[in-house]
Short mmCIF file of C-alpha atoms and ligand atoms in Angstrom, two decimals:
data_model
loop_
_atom_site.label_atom_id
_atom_site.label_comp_id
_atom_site.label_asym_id
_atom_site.label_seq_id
_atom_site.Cartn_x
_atom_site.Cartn_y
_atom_site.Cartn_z
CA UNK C 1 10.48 -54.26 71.28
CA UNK C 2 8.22 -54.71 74.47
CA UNK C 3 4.90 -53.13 74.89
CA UNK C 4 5.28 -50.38 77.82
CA UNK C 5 2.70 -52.05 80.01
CA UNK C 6 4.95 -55.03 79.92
CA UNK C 7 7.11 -52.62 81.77
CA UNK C 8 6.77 -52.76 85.37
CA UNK C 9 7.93 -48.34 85.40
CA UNK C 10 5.13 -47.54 82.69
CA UNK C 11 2.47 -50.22 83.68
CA UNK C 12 -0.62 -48.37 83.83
CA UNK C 13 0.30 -45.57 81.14
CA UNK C 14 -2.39 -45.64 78.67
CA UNK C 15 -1.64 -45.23 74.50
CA UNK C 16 -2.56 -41.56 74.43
CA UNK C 17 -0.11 -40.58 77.45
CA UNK C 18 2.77 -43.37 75.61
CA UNK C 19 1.83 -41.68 71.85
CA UNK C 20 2.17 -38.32 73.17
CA UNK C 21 5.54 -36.45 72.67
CA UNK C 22 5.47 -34.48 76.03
CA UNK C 23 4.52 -37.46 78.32
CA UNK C 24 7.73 -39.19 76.64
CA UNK C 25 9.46 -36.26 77.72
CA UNK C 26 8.74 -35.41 81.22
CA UNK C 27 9.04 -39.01 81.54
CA UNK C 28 12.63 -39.92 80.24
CA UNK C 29 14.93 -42.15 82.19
CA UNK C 30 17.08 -40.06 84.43
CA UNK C 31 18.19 -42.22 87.23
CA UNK C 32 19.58 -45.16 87.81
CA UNK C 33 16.95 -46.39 90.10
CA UNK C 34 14.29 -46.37 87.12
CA UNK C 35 16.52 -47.96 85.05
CA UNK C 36 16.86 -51.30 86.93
CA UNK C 37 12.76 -51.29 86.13
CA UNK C 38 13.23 -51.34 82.82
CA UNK C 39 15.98 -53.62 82.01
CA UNK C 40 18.30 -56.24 83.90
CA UNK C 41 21.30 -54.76 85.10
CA UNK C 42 24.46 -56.51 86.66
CA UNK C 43 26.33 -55.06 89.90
CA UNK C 44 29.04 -54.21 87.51
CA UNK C 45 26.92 -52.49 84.86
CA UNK C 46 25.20 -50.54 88.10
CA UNK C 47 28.67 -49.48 89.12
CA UNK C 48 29.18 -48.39 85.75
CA UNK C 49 26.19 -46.34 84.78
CA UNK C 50 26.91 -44.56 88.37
CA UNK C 51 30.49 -43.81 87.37
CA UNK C 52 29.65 -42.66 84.16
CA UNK C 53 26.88 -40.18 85.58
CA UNK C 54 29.71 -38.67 87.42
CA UNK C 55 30.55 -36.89 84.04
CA UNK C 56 27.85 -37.21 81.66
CA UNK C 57 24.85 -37.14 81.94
CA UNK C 58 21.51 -39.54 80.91
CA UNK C 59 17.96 -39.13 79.45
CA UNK C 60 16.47 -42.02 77.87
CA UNK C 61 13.07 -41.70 76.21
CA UNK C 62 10.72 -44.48 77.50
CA UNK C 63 9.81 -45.04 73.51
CA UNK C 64 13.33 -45.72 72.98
CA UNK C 65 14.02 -47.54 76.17
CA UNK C 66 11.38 -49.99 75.80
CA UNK C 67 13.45 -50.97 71.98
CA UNK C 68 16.29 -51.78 74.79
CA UNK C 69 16.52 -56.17 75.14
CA UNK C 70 16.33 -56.37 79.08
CA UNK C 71 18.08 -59.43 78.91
CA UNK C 72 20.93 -58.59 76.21
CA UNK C 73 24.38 -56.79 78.10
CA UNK C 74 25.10 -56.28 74.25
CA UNK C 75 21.78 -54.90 72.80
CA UNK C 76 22.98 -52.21 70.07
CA UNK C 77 19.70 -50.05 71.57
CA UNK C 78 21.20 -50.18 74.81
CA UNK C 79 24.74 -49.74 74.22
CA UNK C 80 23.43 -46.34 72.59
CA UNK C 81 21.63 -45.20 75.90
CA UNK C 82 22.75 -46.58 78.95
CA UNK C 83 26.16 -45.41 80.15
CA UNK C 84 28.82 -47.59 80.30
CA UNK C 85 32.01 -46.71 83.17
CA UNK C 86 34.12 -46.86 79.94
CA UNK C 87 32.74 -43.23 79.56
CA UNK C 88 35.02 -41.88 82.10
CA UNK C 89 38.22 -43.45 80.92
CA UNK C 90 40.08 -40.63 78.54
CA UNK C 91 42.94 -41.41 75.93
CA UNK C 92 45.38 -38.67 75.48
CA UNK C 93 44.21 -37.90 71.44
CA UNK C 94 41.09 -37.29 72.96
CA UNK C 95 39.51 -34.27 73.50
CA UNK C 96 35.77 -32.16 74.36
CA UNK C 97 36.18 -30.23 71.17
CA UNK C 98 37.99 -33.07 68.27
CA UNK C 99 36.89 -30.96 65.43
CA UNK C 100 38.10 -27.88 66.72
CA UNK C 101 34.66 -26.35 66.10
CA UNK C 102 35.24 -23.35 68.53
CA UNK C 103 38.25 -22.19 66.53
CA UNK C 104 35.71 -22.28 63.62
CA UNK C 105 33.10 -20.07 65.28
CA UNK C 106 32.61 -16.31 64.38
CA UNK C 107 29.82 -16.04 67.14
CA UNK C 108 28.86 -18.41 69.93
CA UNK C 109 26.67 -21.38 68.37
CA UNK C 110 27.54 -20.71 64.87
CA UNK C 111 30.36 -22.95 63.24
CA UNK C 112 31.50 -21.52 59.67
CA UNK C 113 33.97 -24.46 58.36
CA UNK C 114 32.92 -24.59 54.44
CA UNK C 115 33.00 -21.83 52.23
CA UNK C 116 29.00 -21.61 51.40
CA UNK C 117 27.27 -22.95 54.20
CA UNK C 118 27.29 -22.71 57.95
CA UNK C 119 26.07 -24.93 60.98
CA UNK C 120 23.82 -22.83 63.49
CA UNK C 121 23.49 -24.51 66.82
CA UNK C 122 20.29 -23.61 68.31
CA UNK C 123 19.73 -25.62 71.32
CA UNK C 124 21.51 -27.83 73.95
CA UNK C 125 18.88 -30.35 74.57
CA UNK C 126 18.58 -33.33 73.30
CA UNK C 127 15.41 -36.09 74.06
CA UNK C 128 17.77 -38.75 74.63
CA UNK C 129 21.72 -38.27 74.94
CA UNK C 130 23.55 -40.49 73.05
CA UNK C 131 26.56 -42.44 74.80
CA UNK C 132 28.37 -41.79 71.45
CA UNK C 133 27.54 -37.86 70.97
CA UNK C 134 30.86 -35.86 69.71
CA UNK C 135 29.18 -32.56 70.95
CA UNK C 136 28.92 -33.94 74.52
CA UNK C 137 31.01 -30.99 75.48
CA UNK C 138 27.99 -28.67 75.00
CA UNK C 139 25.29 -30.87 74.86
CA UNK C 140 23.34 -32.20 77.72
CA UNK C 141 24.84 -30.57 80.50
CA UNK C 142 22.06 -28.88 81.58
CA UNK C 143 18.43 -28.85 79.49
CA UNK C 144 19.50 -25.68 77.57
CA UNK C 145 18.10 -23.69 74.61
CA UNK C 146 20.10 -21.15 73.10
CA UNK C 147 19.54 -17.47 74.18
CA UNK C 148 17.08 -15.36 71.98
CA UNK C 149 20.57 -13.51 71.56
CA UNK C 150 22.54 -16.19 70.88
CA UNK C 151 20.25 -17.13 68.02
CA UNK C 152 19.84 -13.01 66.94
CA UNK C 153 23.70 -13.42 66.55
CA UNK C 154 23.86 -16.30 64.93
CA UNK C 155 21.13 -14.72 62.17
CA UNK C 156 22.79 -11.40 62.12
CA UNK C 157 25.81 -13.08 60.89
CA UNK C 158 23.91 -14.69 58.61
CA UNK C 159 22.38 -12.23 56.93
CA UNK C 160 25.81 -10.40 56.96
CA UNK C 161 27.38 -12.97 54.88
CA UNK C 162 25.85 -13.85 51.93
CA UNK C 163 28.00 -16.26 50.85
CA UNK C 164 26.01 -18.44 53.43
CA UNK C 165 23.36 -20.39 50.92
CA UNK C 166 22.73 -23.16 53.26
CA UNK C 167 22.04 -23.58 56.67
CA UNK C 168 22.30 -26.23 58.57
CA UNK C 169 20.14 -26.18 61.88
CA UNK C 170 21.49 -28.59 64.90
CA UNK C 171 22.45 -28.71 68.15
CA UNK C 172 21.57 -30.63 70.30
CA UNK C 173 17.98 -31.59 68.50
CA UNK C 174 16.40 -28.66 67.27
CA UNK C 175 13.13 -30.45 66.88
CA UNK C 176 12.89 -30.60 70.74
CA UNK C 177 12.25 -26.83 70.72
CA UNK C 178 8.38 -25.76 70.65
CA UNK C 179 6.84 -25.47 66.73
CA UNK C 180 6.59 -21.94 67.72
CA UNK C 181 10.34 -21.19 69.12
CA UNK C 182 11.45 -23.42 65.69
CA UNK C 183 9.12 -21.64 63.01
CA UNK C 184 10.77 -18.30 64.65
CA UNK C 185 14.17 -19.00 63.53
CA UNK C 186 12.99 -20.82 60.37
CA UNK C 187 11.34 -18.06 59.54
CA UNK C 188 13.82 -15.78 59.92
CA UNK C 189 16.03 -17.86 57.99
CA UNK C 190 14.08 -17.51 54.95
CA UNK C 191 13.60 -14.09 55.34
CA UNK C 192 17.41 -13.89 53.79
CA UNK C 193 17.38 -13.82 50.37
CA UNK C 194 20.34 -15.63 49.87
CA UNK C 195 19.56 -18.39 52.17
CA UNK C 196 18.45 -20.70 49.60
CA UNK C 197 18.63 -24.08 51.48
CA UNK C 198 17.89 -25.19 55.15
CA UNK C 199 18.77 -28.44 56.66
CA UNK C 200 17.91 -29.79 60.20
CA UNK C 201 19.35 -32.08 61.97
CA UNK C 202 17.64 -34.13 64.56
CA UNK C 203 17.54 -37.61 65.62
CA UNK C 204 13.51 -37.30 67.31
CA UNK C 205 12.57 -39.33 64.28
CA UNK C 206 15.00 -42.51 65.86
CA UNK C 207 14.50 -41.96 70.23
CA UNK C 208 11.07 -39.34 70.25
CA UNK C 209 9.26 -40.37 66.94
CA UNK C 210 6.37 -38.75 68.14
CA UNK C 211 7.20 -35.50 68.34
CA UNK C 212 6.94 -35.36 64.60
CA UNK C 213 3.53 -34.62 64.38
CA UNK C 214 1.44 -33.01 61.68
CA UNK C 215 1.07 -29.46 62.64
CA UNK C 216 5.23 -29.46 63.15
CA UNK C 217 5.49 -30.96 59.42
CA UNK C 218 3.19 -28.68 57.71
CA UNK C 219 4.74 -26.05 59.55
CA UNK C 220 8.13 -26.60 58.28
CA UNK C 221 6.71 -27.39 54.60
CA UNK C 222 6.06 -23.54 54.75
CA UNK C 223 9.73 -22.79 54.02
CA UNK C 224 10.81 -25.11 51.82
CA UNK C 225 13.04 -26.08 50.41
CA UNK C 226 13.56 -27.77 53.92
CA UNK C 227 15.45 -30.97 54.23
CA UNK C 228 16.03 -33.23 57.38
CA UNK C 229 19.02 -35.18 58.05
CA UNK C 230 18.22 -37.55 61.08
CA UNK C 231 20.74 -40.06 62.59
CA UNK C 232 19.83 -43.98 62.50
CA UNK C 233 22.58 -46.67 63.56
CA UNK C 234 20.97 -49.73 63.73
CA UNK C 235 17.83 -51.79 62.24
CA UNK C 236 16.40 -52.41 65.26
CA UNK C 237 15.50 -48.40 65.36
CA UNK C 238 13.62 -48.87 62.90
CA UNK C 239 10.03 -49.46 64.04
CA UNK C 240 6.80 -48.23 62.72
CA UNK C 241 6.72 -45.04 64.90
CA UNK C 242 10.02 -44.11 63.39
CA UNK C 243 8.76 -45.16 60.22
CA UNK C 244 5.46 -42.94 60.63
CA UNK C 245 7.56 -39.91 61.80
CA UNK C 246 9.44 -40.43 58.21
CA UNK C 247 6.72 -40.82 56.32
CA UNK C 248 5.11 -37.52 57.76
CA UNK C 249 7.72 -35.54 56.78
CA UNK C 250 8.40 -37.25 53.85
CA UNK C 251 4.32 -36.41 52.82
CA UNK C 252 5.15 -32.69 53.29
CA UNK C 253 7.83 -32.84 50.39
CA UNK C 254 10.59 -32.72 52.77
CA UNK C 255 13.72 -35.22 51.35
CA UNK C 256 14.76 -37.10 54.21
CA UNK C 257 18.93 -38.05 54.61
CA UNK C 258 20.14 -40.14 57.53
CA UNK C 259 23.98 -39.58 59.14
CA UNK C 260 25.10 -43.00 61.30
CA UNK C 261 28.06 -43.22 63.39
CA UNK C 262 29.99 -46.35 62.94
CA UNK C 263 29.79 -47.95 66.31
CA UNK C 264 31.81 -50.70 67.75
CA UNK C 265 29.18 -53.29 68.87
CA UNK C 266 26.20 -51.86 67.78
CA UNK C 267 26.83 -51.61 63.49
CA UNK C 268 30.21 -51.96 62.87
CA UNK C 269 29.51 -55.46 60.49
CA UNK C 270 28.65 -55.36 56.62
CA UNK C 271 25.39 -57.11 57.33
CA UNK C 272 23.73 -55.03 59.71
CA UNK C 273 25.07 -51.48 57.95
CA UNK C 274 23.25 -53.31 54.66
CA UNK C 275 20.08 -54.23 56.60
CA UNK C 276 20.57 -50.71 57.80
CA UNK C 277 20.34 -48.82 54.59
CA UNK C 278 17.82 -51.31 52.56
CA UNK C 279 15.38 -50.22 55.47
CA UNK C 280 16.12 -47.03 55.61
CA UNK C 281 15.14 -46.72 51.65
CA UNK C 282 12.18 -48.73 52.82
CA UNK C 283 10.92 -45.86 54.94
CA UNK C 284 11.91 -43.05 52.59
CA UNK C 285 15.07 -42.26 53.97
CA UNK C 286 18.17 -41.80 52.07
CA UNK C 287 21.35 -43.11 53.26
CA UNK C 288 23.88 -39.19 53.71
CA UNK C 289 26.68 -40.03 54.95
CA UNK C 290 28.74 -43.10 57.85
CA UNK C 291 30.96 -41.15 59.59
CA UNK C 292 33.75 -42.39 61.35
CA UNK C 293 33.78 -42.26 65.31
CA UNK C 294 35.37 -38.71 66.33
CA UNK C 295 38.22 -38.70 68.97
CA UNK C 296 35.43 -37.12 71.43
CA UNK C 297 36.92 -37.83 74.99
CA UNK C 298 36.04 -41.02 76.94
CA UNK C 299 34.66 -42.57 73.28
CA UNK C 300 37.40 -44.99 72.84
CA UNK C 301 35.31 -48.27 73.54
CA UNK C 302 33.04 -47.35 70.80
CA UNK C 303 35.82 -46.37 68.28
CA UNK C 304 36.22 -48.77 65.07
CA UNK C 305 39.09 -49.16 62.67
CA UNK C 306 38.94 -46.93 59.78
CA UNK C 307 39.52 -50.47 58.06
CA UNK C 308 36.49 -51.94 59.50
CA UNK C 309 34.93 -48.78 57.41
CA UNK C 310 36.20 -49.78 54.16
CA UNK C 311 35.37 -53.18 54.40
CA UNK C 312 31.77 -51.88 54.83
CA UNK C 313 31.56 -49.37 51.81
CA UNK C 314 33.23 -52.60 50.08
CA UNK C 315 30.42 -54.57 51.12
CA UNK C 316 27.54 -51.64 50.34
CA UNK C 317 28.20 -50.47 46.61
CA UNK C 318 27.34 -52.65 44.02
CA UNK C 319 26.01 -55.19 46.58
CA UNK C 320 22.67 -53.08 47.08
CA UNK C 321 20.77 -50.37 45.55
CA UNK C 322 23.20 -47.11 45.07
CA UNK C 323 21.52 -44.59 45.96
CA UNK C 324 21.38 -46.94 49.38
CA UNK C 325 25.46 -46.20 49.53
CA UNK C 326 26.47 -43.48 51.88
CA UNK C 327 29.46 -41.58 51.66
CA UNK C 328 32.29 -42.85 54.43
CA UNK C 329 33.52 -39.57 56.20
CA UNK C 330 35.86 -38.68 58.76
CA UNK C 331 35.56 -35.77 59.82
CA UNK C 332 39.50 -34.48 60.69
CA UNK C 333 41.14 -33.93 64.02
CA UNK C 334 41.53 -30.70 64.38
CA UNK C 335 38.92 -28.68 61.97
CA UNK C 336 39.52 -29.93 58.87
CA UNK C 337 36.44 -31.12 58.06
CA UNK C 338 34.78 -34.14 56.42
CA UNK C 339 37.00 -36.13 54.19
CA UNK C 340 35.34 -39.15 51.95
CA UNK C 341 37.33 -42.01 52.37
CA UNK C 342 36.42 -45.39 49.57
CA UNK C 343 38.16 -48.61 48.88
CA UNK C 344 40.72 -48.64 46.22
CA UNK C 345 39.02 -49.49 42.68
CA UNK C 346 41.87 -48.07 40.28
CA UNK C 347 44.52 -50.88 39.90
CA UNK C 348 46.10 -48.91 37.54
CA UNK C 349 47.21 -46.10 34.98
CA UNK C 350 48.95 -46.10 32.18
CA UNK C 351 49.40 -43.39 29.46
CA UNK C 352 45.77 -44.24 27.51
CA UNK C 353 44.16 -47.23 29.47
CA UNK C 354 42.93 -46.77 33.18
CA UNK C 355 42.58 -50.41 35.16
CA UNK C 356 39.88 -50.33 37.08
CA UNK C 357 38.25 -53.16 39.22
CA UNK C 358 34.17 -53.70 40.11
CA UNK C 359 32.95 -54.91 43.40
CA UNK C 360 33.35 -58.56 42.41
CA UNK C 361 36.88 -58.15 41.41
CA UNK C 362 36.10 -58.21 37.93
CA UNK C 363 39.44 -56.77 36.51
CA UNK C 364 38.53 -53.82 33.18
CA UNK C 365 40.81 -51.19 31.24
CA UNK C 366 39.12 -47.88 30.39
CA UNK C 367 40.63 -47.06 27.09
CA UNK C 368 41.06 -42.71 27.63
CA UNK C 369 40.24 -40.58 24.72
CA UNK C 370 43.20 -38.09 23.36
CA UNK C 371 42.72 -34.56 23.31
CA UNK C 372 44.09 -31.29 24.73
CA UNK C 373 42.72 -30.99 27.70
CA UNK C 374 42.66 -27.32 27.59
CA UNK C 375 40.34 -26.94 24.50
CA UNK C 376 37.87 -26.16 26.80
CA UNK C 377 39.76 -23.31 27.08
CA UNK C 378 39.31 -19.78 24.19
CA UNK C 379 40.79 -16.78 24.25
CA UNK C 380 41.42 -17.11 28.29
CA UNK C 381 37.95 -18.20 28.90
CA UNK C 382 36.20 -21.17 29.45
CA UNK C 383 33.51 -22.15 26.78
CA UNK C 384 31.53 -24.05 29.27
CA UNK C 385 30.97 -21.58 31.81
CA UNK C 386 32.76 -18.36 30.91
CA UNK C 387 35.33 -17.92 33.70
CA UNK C 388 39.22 -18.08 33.43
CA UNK C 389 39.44 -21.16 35.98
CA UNK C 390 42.25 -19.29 37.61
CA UNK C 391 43.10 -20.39 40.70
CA UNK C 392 42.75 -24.27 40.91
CA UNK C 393 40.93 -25.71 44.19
CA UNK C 394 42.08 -27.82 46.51
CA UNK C 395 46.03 -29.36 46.37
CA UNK C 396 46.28 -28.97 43.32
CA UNK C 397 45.48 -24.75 43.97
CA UNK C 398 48.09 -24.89 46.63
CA UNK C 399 50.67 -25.80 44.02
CA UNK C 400 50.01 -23.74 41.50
CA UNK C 401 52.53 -21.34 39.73
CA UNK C 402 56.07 -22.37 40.26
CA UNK C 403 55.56 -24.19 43.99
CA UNK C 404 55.72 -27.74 43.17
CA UNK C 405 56.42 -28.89 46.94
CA UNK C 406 54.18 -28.67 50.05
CA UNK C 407 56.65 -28.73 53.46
CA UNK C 408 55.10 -28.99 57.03
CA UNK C 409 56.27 -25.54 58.96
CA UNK C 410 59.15 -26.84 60.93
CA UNK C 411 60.70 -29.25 59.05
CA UNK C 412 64.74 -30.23 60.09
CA UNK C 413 66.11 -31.01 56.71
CA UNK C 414 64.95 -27.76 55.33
CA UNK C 415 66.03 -25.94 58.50
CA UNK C 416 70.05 -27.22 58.18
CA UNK C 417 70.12 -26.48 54.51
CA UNK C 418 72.14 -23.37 53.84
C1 LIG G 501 29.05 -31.54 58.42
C2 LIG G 501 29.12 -30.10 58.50
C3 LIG G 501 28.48 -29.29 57.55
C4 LIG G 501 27.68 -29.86 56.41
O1 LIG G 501 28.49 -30.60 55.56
P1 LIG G 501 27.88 -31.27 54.26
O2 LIG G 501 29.00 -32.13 53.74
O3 LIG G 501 27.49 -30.17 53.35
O4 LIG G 501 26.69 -32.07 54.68
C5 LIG G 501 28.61 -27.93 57.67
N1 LIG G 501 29.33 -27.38 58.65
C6 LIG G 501 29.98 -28.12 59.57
C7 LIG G 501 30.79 -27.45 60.62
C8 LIG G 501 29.89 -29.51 59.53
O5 LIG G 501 30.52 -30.25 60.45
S1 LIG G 502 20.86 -36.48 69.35
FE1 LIG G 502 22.78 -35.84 68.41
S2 LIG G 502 23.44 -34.05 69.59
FE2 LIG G 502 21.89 -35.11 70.80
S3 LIG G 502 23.01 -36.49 72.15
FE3 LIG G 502 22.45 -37.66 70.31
S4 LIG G 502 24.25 -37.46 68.97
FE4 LIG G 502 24.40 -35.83 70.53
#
């Protein structure tokens, strides 16, 4: 990390211009001419970053800029801002909407995917653009917020449905709307009775710590319960202005959950995700989820193997502190949502003995009780919570009755059999 006068663009910017949140806006990197002040770019990488600005676009925050080694091609801080002209190159399982979120949208900027809880879109801006973002298709094309009736819609439906118990507020970065444009539709959430929960989701504590200020923290503290999911990658982002955003939250009561993106170059190795989560604890921030790279287009060069993944969670859980251990998600082509994905620990199962092995390879047999599973079960009823349990979830739902096979539509064998 330099110091900003170090920098020949920011040289005579004093600390109260640097510390405030609006200078480091108006003053984000936009241009490829103010890049080459901050850091040392080759011809190619020139060519590159002006390719890629041909279809995305960039806004670097000089806070997070000056994190960026001039000298390092392969800084993990830089491979997350600067564009690369690997952008532009698009493989045919790629595409602008991978999680089919549209298809999953009952009103513009509202994506209702899970039974009980929806994910309200409330802005388009970000303070920097990620080179990784999977909702580049709506995000940072122009410096947008949602439409006062974009955002009526998206509460109307709300209130409509009130299965809807938790709301998750993104975008873009809803922390770079004004306290007063956010406490409106904060508000407004809690005004629904059966809105018990709201989340945000914003990565200003990692590229514009300082936006988290005071007044914005005890403003949100006055609709708990409030929690913030924000989006670290990499140790380096974790400086004492991020930590100081955390820990202002975290002093107004609001539990603090970090999402990362595995990343190829930046934190796709054991050791750094394990430095990654130890300091995240360190600042109060609780390790959510590591989701794998989406099939966004023109993300390929940043995409890992899903093994790479597992040999990560391998190397997290009972290496460090649980509670450090983040689920491994991807979320599914095509809309269907988040699915955990672990390393294998059950060796085997027989009829009364599970074998199970621990993150050493220490080899153990679980020795199962015998019962009837279905004493739980009187008079139709369950004795634990009173309903019949009709209706299994998941796969095991779907093949209830007398089904007992699942068939893609389509399939040939079926089709010739008589
Ligand atoms: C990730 C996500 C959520 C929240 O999922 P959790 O597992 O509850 O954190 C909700 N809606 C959509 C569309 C999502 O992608
Ligand atoms: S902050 Fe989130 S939404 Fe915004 S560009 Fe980065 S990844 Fe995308």
């Amino acid at each position: 990390m330099r110091h900003w006068q170090d920098i020949p663009l920011w040289k005579g910017v004093s600390a109260e211009e640097w510390n405030d949140w609006r200078w480091q806006w108006r003053n984000r990197i936009e241009s490829v001419e103010q890049l080459t002040e901050v850091l040392s770019l080759t011809p190619e990488a020139i060519a590159g970053v002006k390719k890629a600005l041909t279809r995305v676009r960039m806004a670097i925050t000089p806070y997070y800029a000056s994190l960026i080694d001039p000298d390092d091609e392969r800084c993990p801080i830089r491979l997350q801002a600067v564009p690369r002209g690997d952008e532009t190159a698009v493989m045919p399982w790629e595409s602008v909407d991978p999680l089919d979120e549209e298809a999953d949208s009952p009103v513009e900027g509202l994506v209702h995917r899970y039974p009980d809880r929806v994910l309200f879109l409330v802005t388009e801006q970000c303070s920097m653009y990620c080179r990784h973002c999977t909702r580049r298709r709506i995000v940072g094309v122009t410096d947008k917020v949602a439409p006062p009736e974009r955002i009526e819609q998206g509460l109307r439906y709300i209130r409509e449905h009130s299965e809807v118990r938790d709301v998750l507020v993104s975008g873009g970065d809803p922390l770079t709307l004004s306290d007063e444009y956010l406490e409106r539709i904060i508000r407004a959430l809690r005004e629904i009775p059966h809105v018990e929960i709201i989340r945000i989701g914003s990565r200003v504590p990692v590229v514009l710590p300082q936006r988290v200020t005071e007044k914005l923290a005890a403003m949100l503290a006055k609709y708990h319960p409030i929690y913030v999911n924000t989006h670290f990658n990499h140790p380096k982002e974790i400086t004492p202005e991020a930590a100081k955003a955390c820990a202002i939250l975290a002093d107004h009561g609001i539990p603090l959950g970090n999402q990362s993106v595995l990343l190829r170059g930046v934190n796709n190795c054991p050791e750094v995700m394990k430095s990654l989560v130890r300091g995240l604890l360190r600042i109060r921030v609780r390790p959510y989820y590591i989701y794998q790279c989406d099939l966004t287009w023109g993300l390929d060069h940043f995409r890992t193997t899903i093994a790479e993944g597992l040999e990560i969670m391998e190397a997290l859980r009972g290496h460090t502190t649980g509670f450090a251990v983040p689920t491994y998600v991807v979320d599914a082509p095509g809309g269907g949502g988040k699915i955990p994905l672990n390393p294998q620990y059950i060796l085997s199962m027989g009829p009364d003995t599970v074998v199970v092995r621990n993150y050493e390879g220490v080899i153990s047999a679980y020795k199962e009780p015998h019962y009837d599973v279905t004493e739980r079960m009187e008079n139709g009823k369950c004795r634990l919570c009173g309903g019949d349990h009709k209706g299994s979830v998941g796969v095991a739902g779907l093949l209830g009755g007398t089904k007992v096979s699942l068939v893609p539509e389509g399939n040939e064998r079926l089709s010739r059999r008589k």
